[in-house]
mmCIF file of C-alpha atoms in Angstrom:
data_model
loop_
_atom_site.group_PDB
_atom_site.id
_atom_site.type_symbol
_atom_site.label_atom_id
_atom_site.label_comp_id
_atom_site.label_asym_id
_atom_site.label_seq_id
_atom_site.Cartn_x
_atom_site.Cartn_y
_atom_site.Cartn_z
ATOM 1 C CA MET A 18 -10.862 21.891 -4.279
ATOM 2 C CA THR A 19 -8.171 24.498 -3.565
ATOM 3 C CA LEU A 20 -4.867 23.930 -1.807
ATOM 4 C CA SER A 21 -6.130 25.909 1.199
ATOM 5 C CA GLU A 22 -9.219 23.698 1.440
ATOM 6 C CA LEU A 23 -7.027 20.599 1.178
ATOM 7 C CA PHE A 24 -4.903 21.841 4.086
ATOM 8 C CA ILE A 25 -8.047 22.105 6.202
ATOM 9 C CA LYS A 26 -9.169 18.562 5.302
ATOM 10 C CA VAL A 27 -5.692 17.042 5.723
ATOM 11 C CA PRO A 28 -3.816 18.993 8.456
ATOM 12 C CA GLU A 29 -0.852 16.583 8.412
ATOM 13 C CA LEU A 30 -0.084 17.768 4.882
ATOM 14 C CA GLU A 31 1.466 20.875 6.404
ATOM 15 C CA ASN A 32 4.496 18.885 7.546
ATOM 16 C CA TYR A 33 5.225 17.862 3.964
ATOM 17 C CA LEU A 34 4.642 21.246 2.323
ATOM 18 C CA ARG A 35 6.144 23.371 5.085
ATOM 19 C CA TYR A 36 9.055 24.627 2.969
ATOM 20 C CA MET A 37 7.536 24.182 -0.480
ATOM 21 C CA PRO A 38 8.590 26.944 -2.893
ATOM 22 C CA GLU A 39 5.888 29.601 -2.977
ATOM 23 C CA GLU A 40 5.537 29.522 -6.760
ATOM 24 C CA LEU A 41 4.473 25.870 -6.693
ATOM 25 C CA LYS A 42 1.212 26.784 -4.969
ATOM 26 C CA ASN A 43 -0.032 28.142 -8.289
ATOM 27 C CA ARG A 44 1.331 25.280 -10.390
ATOM 28 C CA CYS A 45 0.056 22.242 -8.507
ATOM 29 C CA THR A 46 -3.220 20.490 -9.329
ATOM 30 C CA ILE A 47 -5.634 18.467 -7.195
ATOM 31 C CA LYS A 48 -7.573 15.473 -8.486
ATOM 32 C CA THR A 49 -10.047 13.160 -6.772
ATOM 33 C CA TYR A 50 -10.563 9.610 -8.034
ATOM 34 C CA PRO A 51 -13.297 7.041 -7.311
ATOM 35 C CA PRO A 52 -12.420 3.469 -6.234
ATOM 36 C CA LYS A 53 -10.929 1.059 -8.802
ATOM 37 C CA THR A 54 -9.354 3.839 -10.865
ATOM 38 C CA ILE A 55 -5.905 3.398 -12.422
ATOM 39 C CA ILE A 56 -3.978 6.577 -11.636
ATOM 40 C CA HIS A 57 -0.515 5.353 -12.515
ATOM 41 C CA GLN A 58 0.032 2.804 -15.313
ATOM 42 C CA LYS A 59 3.067 0.531 -15.540
ATOM 43 C CA ASP A 60 5.515 1.519 -18.321
ATOM 44 C CA ALA A 61 3.824 4.886 -18.891
ATOM 45 C CA LYS A 62 5.984 7.979 -19.321
ATOM 46 C CA LEU A 63 6.323 9.699 -15.958
ATOM 47 C CA ASP A 64 6.192 13.488 -16.104
ATOM 48 C CA TYR A 65 4.562 14.170 -12.726
ATOM 49 C CA PHE A 66 4.883 13.550 -8.986
ATOM 50 C CA GLY A 67 1.876 13.067 -6.710
ATOM 51 C CA ILE A 68 1.079 13.185 -3.007
ATOM 52 C CA VAL A 69 -1.818 10.899 -2.027
ATOM 53 C CA CYS A 70 -3.547 13.023 0.606
ATOM 54 C CA GLU A 71 -6.730 11.002 1.180
ATOM 55 C CA GLY A 72 -7.809 7.441 0.474
ATOM 56 C CA TYR A 73 -6.242 4.017 0.042
ATOM 57 C CA HIS A 74 -4.606 2.527 -3.019
ATOM 58 C CA ARG A 75 -2.783 -0.603 -4.035
ATOM 59 C CA VAL A 76 0.465 -0.992 -5.953
ATOM 60 C CA ILE A 77 0.385 -3.857 -8.445
ATOM 61 C CA ASN A 78 2.590 -5.406 -11.106
ATOM 62 C CA GLU A 79 0.779 -6.512 -14.245
ATOM 63 C CA PHE A 80 2.181 -9.180 -16.543
ATOM 64 C CA GLU A 81 1.587 -9.911 -20.215
ATOM 65 C CA ASN A 82 -0.147 -13.211 -19.406
ATOM 66 C CA GLY A 83 -2.845 -11.312 -17.517
ATOM 67 C CA ASN A 84 -1.662 -12.175 -14.004
ATOM 68 C CA VAL A 85 -1.608 -9.444 -11.380
ATOM 69 C CA PHE A 86 0.747 -9.394 -8.401
ATOM 70 C CA MET A 87 -0.018 -6.974 -5.588
ATOM 71 C CA ILE A 88 3.164 -5.480 -4.170
ATOM 72 C CA GLU A 89 1.645 -3.444 -1.360
ATOM 73 C CA ARG A 90 -1.439 -1.642 -0.135
ATOM 74 C CA ASN A 91 -0.845 1.925 1.044
ATOM 75 C CA ASP A 92 -2.699 4.550 3.017
ATOM 76 C CA PRO A 93 -2.196 8.339 3.112
ATOM 77 C CA ILE A 94 0.004 10.220 3.177
ATOM 78 C CA ASP A 95 1.876 8.495 0.374
ATOM 79 C CA PHE A 96 3.518 9.361 -2.929
ATOM 80 C CA VAL A 97 3.087 8.604 -6.621
ATOM 81 C CA GLY A 98 6.123 8.394 -8.890
ATOM 82 C CA GLU A 99 8.786 9.033 -6.271
ATOM 83 C CA VAL A 100 10.706 5.786 -6.840
ATOM 84 C CA ALA A 101 11.047 6.214 -10.599
ATOM 85 C CA ILE A 102 12.030 9.873 -10.273
ATOM 86 C CA LEU A 103 14.612 9.286 -7.538
ATOM 87 C CA ALA A 104 15.997 6.397 -9.603
ATOM 88 C CA GLY A 105 16.270 8.663 -12.629
ATOM 89 C CA LYS A 106 13.953 6.478 -14.715
ATOM 90 C CA PRO A 107 11.655 7.996 -17.369
ATOM 91 C CA ARG A 108 8.830 5.473 -17.027
ATOM 92 C CA THR A 109 6.793 3.919 -14.247
ATOM 93 C CA SER A 110 7.571 0.415 -12.989
ATOM 94 C CA VAL A 111 4.225 -0.355 -11.334
ATOM 95 C CA THR A 112 0.510 0.303 -11.645
ATOM 96 C CA ILE A 113 -1.391 2.127 -8.902
ATOM 97 C CA GLU A 114 -5.121 1.523 -8.472
ATOM 98 C CA THR A 115 -7.366 3.278 -5.966
ATOM 99 C CA THR A 116 -9.293 1.080 -3.534
ATOM 100 C CA THR A 117 -11.324 3.960 -2.036
ATOM 101 C CA ASP A 118 -11.986 7.559 -3.054
ATOM 102 C CA CYS A 119 -8.530 9.153 -3.334
ATOM 103 C CA THR A 120 -7.357 12.767 -3.454
ATOM 104 C CA VAL A 121 -3.961 13.351 -5.064
ATOM 105 C CA LEU A 122 -1.949 16.569 -5.170
ATOM 106 C CA TYR A 123 0.147 16.730 -8.359
ATOM 107 C CA PHE A 124 3.308 18.587 -9.326
ATOM 108 C CA SER A 125 5.277 18.418 -12.554
ATOM 109 C CA ARG A 126 8.316 16.146 -12.477
ATOM 110 C CA LYS A 127 10.616 19.119 -13.016
ATOM 111 C CA ASP A 128 9.036 21.064 -10.145
ATOM 112 C CA PHE A 129 9.463 18.067 -7.853
ATOM 113 C CA GLU A 130 13.100 17.564 -8.876
ATOM 114 C CA ASP A 131 13.854 21.246 -8.293
ATOM 115 C CA TRP A 132 11.960 21.179 -4.995
ATOM 116 C CA ILE A 133 13.858 18.286 -3.414
ATOM 117 C CA GLU A 134 17.168 19.924 -4.362
ATOM 118 C CA LYS A 135 16.249 22.931 -2.213
ATOM 119 C CA ASP A 136 14.152 21.365 0.569
ATOM 120 C CA ILE A 137 16.083 18.818 2.662
ATOM 121 C CA HIS A 138 13.103 18.422 5.013
ATOM 122 C CA PHE A 139 10.817 17.261 2.211
ATOM 123 C CA LEU A 140 13.539 15.109 0.661
ATOM 124 C CA ARG A 141 14.002 13.362 4.013
ATOM 125 C CA LEU A 142 10.265 12.610 4.283
ATOM 126 C CA VAL A 143 10.112 11.208 0.758
ATOM 127 C CA SER A 144 13.283 9.152 1.285
ATOM 128 C CA GLN A 145 11.970 7.878 4.610
ATOM 129 C CA LYS A 146 8.798 6.597 2.932
ATOM 130 C CA VAL A 147 10.785 4.865 0.184
ATOM 131 C CA ALA A 148 13.114 3.317 2.775
ATOM 132 C CA TYR A 149 10.157 2.102 4.863
ATOM 133 C CA LYS A 150 8.642 0.313 1.857
ATOM 134 C CA LEU A 151 12.009 -1.245 1.008
ATOM 135 C CA TYR A 152 12.466 -2.357 4.612
ATOM 136 C CA ARG A 153 8.999 -3.917 4.683
ATOM 137 C CA SER A 154 9.598 -5.690 1.397
ATOM 138 C CA SER A 155 13.039 -6.948 2.455
ATOM 139 C CA TYR A 156 11.763 -8.126 5.823
ATOM 140 C CA ASN A 157 9.022 -10.239 4.245
ATOM 141 C CA ARG A 158 10.950 -11.406 1.190
ATOM 142 C CA GLY A 159 11.247 -15.171 0.961
ATOM 143 C CA ASN A 160 8.160 -15.942 3.037
ATOM 144 C CA ARG A 161 6.265 -17.259 0.024
ATOM 145 C CA LEU A 162 9.128 -19.568 -0.903
ATOM 146 C CA PHE A 163 9.772 -21.140 2.480
ATOM 147 C CA TYR A 164 6.476 -21.192 4.388
ATOM 148 C CA PRO A 165 3.335 -23.291 3.703
ATOM 149 C CA PRO A 166 -0.013 -21.646 2.812
ATOM 150 C CA GLN A 167 -1.360 -22.015 6.381
ATOM 151 C CA HIS A 168 1.553 -19.992 7.765
ATOM 152 C CA LEU A 169 1.283 -17.272 5.097
ATOM 153 C CA LEU A 170 -2.464 -16.979 5.476
ATOM 154 C CA LEU A 171 -2.472 -16.769 9.256
ATOM 155 C CA LEU A 172 0.317 -14.195 9.155
ATOM 156 C CA TYR A 173 -1.729 -12.197 6.646
ATOM 157 C CA PHE A 174 -4.861 -12.387 8.843
ATOM 158 C CA LEU A 175 -2.943 -11.289 11.949
ATOM 159 C CA GLN A 176 -1.364 -8.354 10.127
ATOM 160 C CA TYR A 177 -4.765 -7.327 8.784
ATOM 161 C CA ILE A 178 -6.316 -7.434 12.278
ATOM 162 C CA GLU A 179 -3.460 -5.374 13.715
ATOM 163 C CA GLU A 180 -3.648 -2.775 10.952
ATOM 164 C CA TYR A 181 -7.430 -2.378 10.707
ATOM 165 C CA HIS A 182 -8.393 -3.237 14.302
ATOM 166 C CA SER A 183 -11.077 -5.605 13.041
ATOM 167 C CA CYS A 184 -11.566 -9.296 13.727
ATOM 168 C CA VAL A 185 -13.392 -9.616 10.381
ATOM 169 C CA ILE A 186 -11.123 -9.924 7.329
ATOM 170 C CA ARG A 187 -12.990 -7.751 4.840
ATOM 171 C CA ARG A 188 -11.211 -9.005 1.761
ATOM 172 C CA THR A 189 -12.517 -11.082 -1.124
ATOM 173 C CA ARG A 190 -10.770 -14.329 -2.051
ATOM 174 C CA GLU A 191 -9.423 -12.647 -5.184
ATOM 175 C CA GLU A 192 -7.961 -9.765 -3.159
ATOM 176 C CA ILE A 193 -6.341 -12.174 -0.689
ATOM 177 C CA HIS A 194 -4.941 -14.129 -3.636
ATOM 178 C CA GLU A 195 -3.364 -10.975 -5.089
ATOM 179 C CA GLU A 196 -1.924 -9.910 -1.745
ATOM 180 C CA THR A 197 -0.526 -13.272 -0.644
ATOM 181 C CA GLY A 198 0.283 -14.958 -3.942
ATOM 182 C CA ILE A 199 -1.698 -18.043 -2.883
ATOM 183 C CA SER A 200 -3.915 -19.425 -5.664
ATOM 184 C CA VAL A 201 -7.671 -19.129 -5.112
ATOM 185 C CA LYS A 202 -8.013 -22.930 -5.164
ATOM 186 C CA THR A 203 -5.307 -23.376 -2.504
ATOM 187 C CA LEU A 204 -6.716 -20.427 -0.598
ATOM 188 C CA ASN A 205 -10.182 -21.952 -0.334
ATOM 189 C CA ARG A 206 -8.773 -25.321 0.678
ATOM 190 C CA THR A 207 -6.512 -23.760 3.326
ATOM 191 C CA ILE A 208 -9.287 -21.619 4.815
ATOM 192 C CA ARG A 209 -11.524 -24.682 5.000
ATOM 193 C CA LYS A 210 -8.837 -26.613 6.911
ATOM 194 C CA LEU A 211 -8.210 -23.700 9.261
ATOM 195 C CA LYS A 212 -11.931 -23.476 9.982
ATOM 196 C CA GLU A 213 -12.153 -27.218 10.638
ATOM 197 C CA SER A 214 -9.272 -26.938 13.110
ATOM 198 C CA GLY A 215 -10.953 -24.007 14.872
ATOM 199 C CA VAL A 216 -8.283 -21.391 14.102
ATOM 200 C CA VAL A 217 -10.667 -19.207 12.078
ATOM 201 C CA GLY A 218 -14.409 -18.747 11.708
ATOM 202 C CA ILE A 219 -16.576 -17.796 8.740
ATOM 203 C CA THR A 220 -19.360 -15.207 8.999
ATOM 204 C CA LYS A 221 -21.323 -14.244 5.891
ATOM 205 C CA GLY A 222 -18.482 -15.499 3.725
ATOM 206 C CA LYS A 223 -15.781 -13.495 5.552
ATOM 207 C CA VAL A 224 -12.996 -14.953 7.666
ATOM 208 C CA THR A 225 -13.199 -14.009 11.353
ATOM 209 C CA MET A 226 -10.802 -14.513 14.274
ATOM 210 C CA ASP A 227 -11.692 -13.899 17.902
ATOM 211 C CA GLU A 228 -9.029 -13.324 20.558
ATOM 212 C CA VAL A 229 -8.639 -17.040 21.327
ATOM 213 C CA GLN A 230 -8.206 -17.851 17.645
ATOM 214 C CA GLN A 231 -5.712 -15.012 17.236
ATOM 215 C CA LYS A 232 -3.661 -16.469 20.084
ATOM 216 C CA MET A 233 -3.738 -19.881 18.409
ATOM 217 C CA ALA A 234 -2.653 -18.305 15.117
ATOM 218 C CA ARG A 235 0.254 -16.436 16.715
ATOM 219 C CA GLU A 236 1.461 -19.636 18.351
ATOM 220 C CA TYR A 237 1.255 -21.498 15.034
ATOM 221 C CA VAL A 238 3.182 -18.766 13.215
ATOM 222 C CA GLN A 239 5.834 -18.650 15.931
ATOM 223 C CA GLU A 240 6.282 -22.443 15.878
ATOM 224 C CA GLY A 241 6.730 -22.336 12.114
ATOM 225 C CA ARG A 242 9.628 -19.901 12.481
ATOM 226 C CA GLU A 243 11.520 -21.980 15.023
#
């Protein structure tokens, strides 16, 4: 795929590359990855910057004991390596894994550093994305320490429904575990209790919530915050 073809497929990319130095058009590369591909490994040397133009990916933190903690799930347009580069760090701090087919536009680290020095428009967009992620993380920080599993799970379901406009939570138990931090054993027990109380339903193994159940969930979440 060429850069011109990518512009046609992803028109919103124009806003990000509007003032890109002309010489970078011949130095960038485009790669497409299938789902479940690691494109950015924790602690690896970082000598590139990427723009995720198509597809979804998840940002995870891997630990030596084998546990995986999912920090966030992102959709396009997003960036790869921006935090480490802006922080002046030589290595990556997280792992990025694709969850769908993903197309990433790559630049060398040096080209990116030179670019943001000259292009305040692009620097603002990158900084805005970093600030949004920090805001989201700060806003939700502490939830896992102070709220019970029912509260965390219902909040997760409501956020999923709002984001994906689907009353079916198309996530496996393992994925929900990684995203919420709730153990699979506690997760199964909590979902069973929520189903018994009528707050959620189960269809073909997936959690579902109709409008009445969503209203019940919102009321429960609100009561837990008061």
